[in-house]
């Protein structure tokens, strides 16, 4: 298989690849099938470099979460932030929400970051480019799993109620992942072509952080004319996460979350097409 990959020549023509959709999709599915082994090799290299023989890798996974938690707990103790949920520990609330927020934000930034980390290989080697996206997915999931395992170790101190209800977190996890990677694929061409656009994405993510009930709670039943948080779909994810983990209740918006997650997963197909079309153009403009 390796020899066929090396000897096979790929020719890029000026006309659109979608002029022959059958050829396009056959090639895409073939490359996707060949991508898993390469994606695992890229992920294993990155994971080993980050965690092998060093404790700083684990610290880098959890320190940003701790800093965010300590900062907002200080603001809450100073009465700058009012948190009215008396039966929920505010520090635990921020800690868990920040872990899930980083899952979403890393999903948005992961594809662009993975492309930039492998520029030299992309320019010099002919391999399925889907492996870069899959490696990004594996890296995001590994970071999330490390943080969740640390949270489980301290679950008693974090006042996490371990019950069957935690299974309901799976739709939240899938939804945040698919929505994040959909955004990541859509902004990838602009982020690669224009380095300043990455700053725009960072600013939007920071703004979304404060418009989402991560550090505070929103009563959606009392919003009235306040349309911004009401139509912030991420808010429903984090409201449900609170209901499941800290209150042990059935999430009130599970049907909406499942529907939106299904739509995000469906639109990933169109993000993949955009990725396939744009990657040859992006390779031309990458610095050698």
Short mmCIF file of C-alpha atoms in Angstrom, two decimals:
data_model
loop_
_atom_site.label_atom_id
_atom_site.label_comp_id
_atom_site.label_asym_id
_atom_site.label_seq_id
_atom_site.Cartn_x
_atom_site.Cartn_y
_atom_site.Cartn_z
CA UNK A 1 0.00 0.00 0.00
CA UNK A 2 2.84 2.35 0.84
CA UNK A 3 4.55 1.71 -2.49
CA UNK A 4 1.34 2.45 -4.40
CA UNK A 5 0.96 5.71 -2.53
CA UNK A 6 4.50 6.77 -3.36
CA UNK A 7 4.43 5.76 -7.04
CA UNK A 8 0.99 7.17 -7.79
CA UNK A 9 1.17 10.58 -9.44
CA UNK A 10 -1.53 13.13 -8.78
CA UNK A 11 -2.28 15.68 -11.49
CA UNK A 12 -4.10 18.93 -10.69
CA UNK A 13 -6.02 20.42 -13.61
CA UNK A 14 -7.32 24.01 -13.92
CA UNK A 15 -10.99 23.03 -14.34
CA UNK A 16 -13.23 22.41 -11.36
CA UNK A 17 -13.06 18.93 -9.86
CA UNK A 18 -16.85 18.98 -9.46
CA UNK A 19 -17.31 18.87 -13.24
CA UNK A 20 -17.01 15.09 -12.85
CA UNK A 21 -18.77 14.38 -9.52
CA UNK A 22 -18.51 10.59 -9.83
CA UNK A 23 -14.74 10.76 -10.16
CA UNK A 24 -14.53 13.33 -7.38
CA UNK A 25 -16.48 11.28 -4.84
CA UNK A 26 -14.75 8.00 -5.74
CA UNK A 27 -11.39 9.68 -5.19
CA UNK A 28 -12.61 11.26 -1.95
CA UNK A 29 -13.84 7.96 -0.52
CA UNK A 30 -10.63 6.21 -1.56
CA UNK A 31 -8.50 8.86 0.15
CA UNK A 32 -10.68 8.69 3.25
CA UNK A 33 -10.13 4.96 3.50
CA UNK A 34 -6.35 5.41 3.23
CA UNK A 35 -6.31 8.25 5.76
CA UNK A 36 -6.92 6.38 9.01
CA UNK A 37 -3.50 4.76 9.28
CA UNK A 38 -1.66 8.00 8.44
CA UNK A 39 -3.88 10.00 10.81
CA UNK A 40 -3.06 7.62 13.64
CA UNK A 41 0.67 7.96 12.90
CA UNK A 42 0.43 11.77 12.99
CA UNK A 43 -1.62 11.68 16.19
CA UNK A 44 0.75 9.22 17.88
CA UNK A 45 3.72 11.44 17.01
CA UNK A 46 2.02 14.53 18.45
CA UNK A 47 0.73 12.72 21.53
CA UNK A 48 4.11 11.17 22.28
CA UNK A 49 5.87 14.51 21.90
CA UNK A 50 3.44 16.14 24.33
CA UNK A 51 3.05 13.50 27.06
CA UNK A 52 5.96 11.07 26.87
CA UNK A 53 8.62 11.39 29.58
CA UNK A 54 7.38 14.77 30.75
CA UNK A 55 4.88 15.94 33.32
CA UNK A 56 4.49 19.32 31.66
CA UNK A 57 2.27 17.78 28.98
CA UNK A 58 -0.36 16.88 31.57
CA UNK A 59 0.05 20.27 33.21
CA UNK A 60 -0.51 22.06 29.91
CA UNK A 61 -3.76 20.11 29.50
CA UNK A 62 -5.23 21.20 32.82
CA UNK A 63 -3.50 24.47 33.84
CA UNK A 64 -5.59 26.72 31.50
CA UNK A 65 -8.76 25.20 32.98
CA UNK A 66 -7.51 25.81 36.51
CA UNK A 67 -6.53 29.40 35.76
CA UNK A 68 -9.97 30.14 34.30
CA UNK A 69 -11.66 28.50 37.30
CA UNK A 70 -9.59 30.38 39.87
CA UNK A 71 -10.11 33.70 38.07
CA UNK A 72 -13.90 33.45 37.99
CA UNK A 73 -14.12 32.08 41.52
CA UNK A 74 -12.19 35.16 42.66
CA UNK A 75 -14.66 37.39 40.76
CA UNK A 76 -17.59 35.57 42.33
CA UNK A 77 -16.13 35.85 45.83
CA UNK A 78 -15.65 39.57 45.20
CA UNK A 79 -19.38 39.85 44.31
CA UNK A 80 -18.52 40.93 40.77
CA UNK A 81 -20.31 37.86 39.40
CA UNK A 82 -23.59 36.75 40.95
CA UNK A 83 -24.20 33.00 40.91
CA UNK A 84 -27.63 32.14 42.29
CA UNK A 85 -27.45 28.32 42.20
CA UNK A 86 -26.99 27.64 45.91
CA UNK A 87 -26.86 23.85 45.51
CA UNK A 88 -24.01 23.96 42.94
CA UNK A 89 -20.39 24.67 43.84
CA UNK A 90 -19.32 27.55 41.62
CA UNK A 91 -15.71 26.39 41.27
CA UNK A 92 -16.82 22.94 40.11
CA UNK A 93 -19.32 24.53 37.74
CA UNK A 94 -16.64 26.66 36.06
CA UNK A 95 -14.12 23.79 35.97
CA UNK A 96 -16.43 21.35 34.16
CA UNK A 97 -17.90 23.97 31.81
CA UNK A 98 -14.42 25.16 30.83
CA UNK A 99 -13.41 21.59 29.91
CA UNK A 100 -16.39 21.32 27.54
CA UNK A 101 -15.80 24.82 26.18
CA UNK A 102 -12.20 23.94 25.33
CA UNK A 103 -13.51 20.86 23.53
CA UNK A 104 -15.57 23.17 21.30
CA UNK A 105 -12.90 25.86 20.83
CA UNK A 106 -10.17 23.32 20.05
CA UNK A 107 -12.49 21.72 17.50
CA UNK A 108 -12.87 25.10 15.80
CA UNK A 109 -9.13 25.80 15.74
CA UNK A 110 -7.87 22.21 15.38
CA UNK A 111 -7.98 21.74 11.57
CA UNK A 112 -6.11 25.00 10.87
CA UNK A 113 -3.55 24.28 13.59
CA UNK A 114 -2.94 20.75 12.30
CA UNK A 115 -2.44 22.02 8.74
CA UNK A 116 0.09 24.60 9.95
CA UNK A 117 1.95 22.01 12.06
CA UNK A 118 2.38 19.74 9.03
CA UNK A 119 3.10 22.29 6.28
CA UNK A 120 6.42 20.73 5.26
CA UNK A 121 4.89 17.24 4.95
CA UNK A 122 1.88 18.54 3.01
CA UNK A 123 4.09 20.36 0.50
CA UNK A 124 6.67 17.60 -0.02
CA UNK A 125 4.65 14.39 0.33
CA UNK A 126 1.67 13.02 -1.55
CA UNK A 127 -0.74 11.52 0.98
CA UNK A 128 -4.50 11.80 1.59
CA UNK A 129 -5.17 15.23 3.11
CA UNK A 130 -8.12 13.84 5.07
CA UNK A 131 -5.56 12.30 7.41
CA UNK A 132 -4.71 15.82 8.65
CA UNK A 133 -8.34 16.43 9.61
CA UNK A 134 -8.65 13.02 11.28
CA UNK A 135 -5.42 13.60 13.20
CA UNK A 136 -6.86 16.91 14.40
CA UNK A 137 -9.96 15.09 15.62
CA UNK A 138 -7.84 12.53 17.52
CA UNK A 139 -5.74 15.28 19.12
CA UNK A 140 -8.82 17.19 20.28
CA UNK A 141 -10.40 14.04 21.70
CA UNK A 142 -7.20 12.99 23.49
CA UNK A 143 -6.92 16.39 25.18
CA UNK A 144 -10.56 16.18 26.25
CA UNK A 145 -10.18 12.63 27.61
CA UNK A 146 -7.13 13.60 29.68
CA UNK A 147 -9.08 16.51 31.23
CA UNK A 148 -12.15 14.39 31.88
CA UNK A 149 -10.05 11.67 33.55
CA UNK A 150 -8.50 14.30 35.82
CA UNK A 151 -12.00 15.59 36.62
CA UNK A 152 -13.16 12.05 37.45
CA UNK A 153 -10.22 11.57 39.80
CA UNK A 154 -11.34 14.67 41.72
CA UNK A 155 -15.07 14.02 41.18
CA UNK A 156 -15.73 13.90 44.94
CA UNK A 157 -14.23 17.33 45.50
CA UNK A 158 -15.91 18.67 42.35
CA UNK A 159 -19.29 17.44 43.61
CA UNK A 160 -19.99 15.47 40.44
CA UNK A 161 -22.89 13.06 40.84
CA UNK A 162 -21.80 9.83 39.13
CA UNK A 163 -24.98 8.21 37.83
CA UNK A 164 -26.53 6.78 34.69
CA UNK A 165 -27.55 10.33 33.74
CA UNK A 166 -23.96 10.98 32.64
CA UNK A 167 -24.71 8.84 29.56
CA UNK A 168 -26.84 11.78 28.38
CA UNK A 169 -23.62 13.77 27.99
CA UNK A 170 -22.90 11.82 24.79
CA UNK A 171 -25.25 13.97 22.63
CA UNK A 172 -23.63 17.09 24.16
CA UNK A 173 -20.18 15.75 23.34
CA UNK A 174 -21.11 14.82 19.76
CA UNK A 175 -22.87 18.13 19.23
CA UNK A 176 -20.00 20.30 20.44
CA UNK A 177 -17.51 18.26 18.39
CA UNK A 178 -19.45 18.29 15.12
CA UNK A 179 -20.41 21.96 15.42
CA UNK A 180 -16.83 22.92 16.25
CA UNK A 181 -15.25 20.93 13.43
CA UNK A 182 -17.85 22.24 10.99
CA UNK A 183 -16.79 25.79 11.85
CA UNK A 184 -13.14 24.72 11.68
CA UNK A 185 -13.52 23.36 8.15
CA UNK A 186 -15.46 26.41 6.95
CA UNK A 187 -12.90 28.94 8.24
CA UNK A 188 -9.84 26.84 7.32
CA UNK A 189 -9.27 28.27 3.80
CA UNK A 190 -9.39 31.88 5.03
CA UNK A 191 -7.26 31.07 8.10
CA UNK A 192 -4.55 29.52 5.90
CA UNK A 193 -4.62 32.19 3.19
CA UNK A 194 -4.85 35.16 5.56
CA UNK A 195 -2.97 34.82 8.84
CA UNK A 196 -4.87 37.78 10.33
CA UNK A 197 -8.14 35.88 9.97
CA UNK A 198 -7.05 33.57 12.80
CA UNK A 199 -7.16 36.58 15.09
CA UNK A 200 -10.74 37.22 13.97
CA UNK A 201 -11.70 33.64 14.85
CA UNK A 202 -10.02 33.99 18.28
CA UNK A 203 -11.92 37.23 18.97
CA UNK A 204 -15.24 35.65 17.97
CA UNK A 205 -14.58 32.64 20.22
CA UNK A 206 -13.75 34.92 23.16
CA UNK A 207 -16.95 36.86 22.56
CA UNK A 208 -18.96 33.61 22.32
CA UNK A 209 -17.43 32.52 25.65
CA UNK A 210 -19.02 35.49 27.43
CA UNK A 211 -22.33 35.19 25.54
CA UNK A 212 -22.66 31.56 26.62
CA UNK A 213 -23.70 30.52 30.16
CA UNK A 214 -20.32 29.08 31.08
CA UNK A 215 -19.46 31.41 33.96
CA UNK A 216 -23.06 32.29 34.85
CA UNK A 217 -26.60 30.99 34.38
CA UNK A 218 -29.35 32.16 32.04
CA UNK A 219 -33.03 31.53 32.71
CA UNK A 220 -34.29 31.10 29.14
CA UNK A 221 -37.91 31.20 30.34
CA UNK A 222 -37.46 34.81 31.50
CA UNK A 223 -35.50 36.21 28.57
CA UNK A 224 -38.34 38.01 26.80
CA UNK A 225 -36.75 40.40 24.31
CA UNK A 226 -33.15 39.37 25.06
CA UNK A 227 -32.58 37.56 21.75
CA UNK A 228 -28.79 37.13 21.81
CA UNK A 229 -28.52 34.43 24.49
CA UNK A 230 -31.85 32.96 23.44
CA UNK A 231 -30.56 32.11 19.96
CA UNK A 232 -27.10 31.08 21.14
CA UNK A 233 -27.28 27.33 20.54
CA UNK A 234 -24.17 26.77 22.64
CA UNK A 235 -26.11 28.07 25.64
CA UNK A 236 -28.51 25.15 25.40
CA UNK A 237 -25.60 22.71 25.38
CA UNK A 238 -24.12 24.13 28.57
CA UNK A 239 -27.51 24.43 30.28
CA UNK A 240 -28.04 20.73 29.64
CA UNK A 241 -24.53 19.90 30.87
CA UNK A 242 -25.38 21.63 34.16
CA UNK A 243 -28.67 19.75 34.47
CA UNK A 244 -27.00 16.38 33.85
CA UNK A 245 -23.82 16.69 35.92
CA UNK A 246 -24.73 18.89 38.86
CA UNK A 247 -28.49 18.48 39.25
CA UNK A 248 -28.84 14.88 38.04
CA UNK A 249 -31.89 15.80 35.99
CA UNK A 250 -33.05 14.93 32.51
CA UNK A 251 -31.96 17.78 30.19
CA UNK A 252 -34.91 19.94 29.11
CA UNK A 253 -33.64 20.68 25.57
CA UNK A 254 -32.34 17.24 24.58
CA UNK A 255 -34.50 17.02 21.43
CA UNK A 256 -33.24 20.40 20.21
CA UNK A 257 -29.63 19.40 20.92
CA UNK A 258 -29.99 16.07 19.08
CA UNK A 259 -31.58 17.82 16.08
CA UNK A 260 -28.87 20.48 15.89
CA UNK A 261 -26.13 17.86 16.33
CA UNK A 262 -27.61 15.85 13.47
CA UNK A 263 -27.70 18.95 11.26
CA UNK A 264 -24.08 19.80 12.15
CA UNK A 265 -22.99 16.26 11.32
CA UNK A 266 -24.84 16.43 7.99
CA UNK A 267 -23.25 19.76 7.07
CA UNK A 268 -19.81 18.27 7.80
CA UNK A 269 -20.22 16.53 4.44
CA UNK A 270 -20.30 19.92 2.69
CA UNK A 271 -17.36 21.06 4.80
CA UNK A 272 -15.45 18.02 3.57
CA UNK A 273 -16.25 18.95 -0.06
CA UNK A 274 -15.00 22.49 0.56
CA UNK A 275 -11.85 21.06 2.13
CA UNK A 276 -11.22 18.78 -0.86
CA UNK A 277 -11.71 21.63 -3.33
CA UNK A 278 -9.62 24.20 -1.48
CA UNK A 279 -6.65 22.11 -0.34
CA UNK A 280 -4.79 22.13 -3.73
CA UNK A 281 -5.12 25.94 -3.83
CA UNK A 282 -3.95 26.22 -0.25
CA UNK A 283 -0.91 24.01 -0.96
CA UNK A 284 0.11 26.34 -3.81
CA UNK A 285 0.13 29.32 -1.46
CA UNK A 286 1.80 27.67 1.53
CA UNK A 287 5.36 28.79 2.29
CA UNK A 288 7.89 26.14 1.31
#
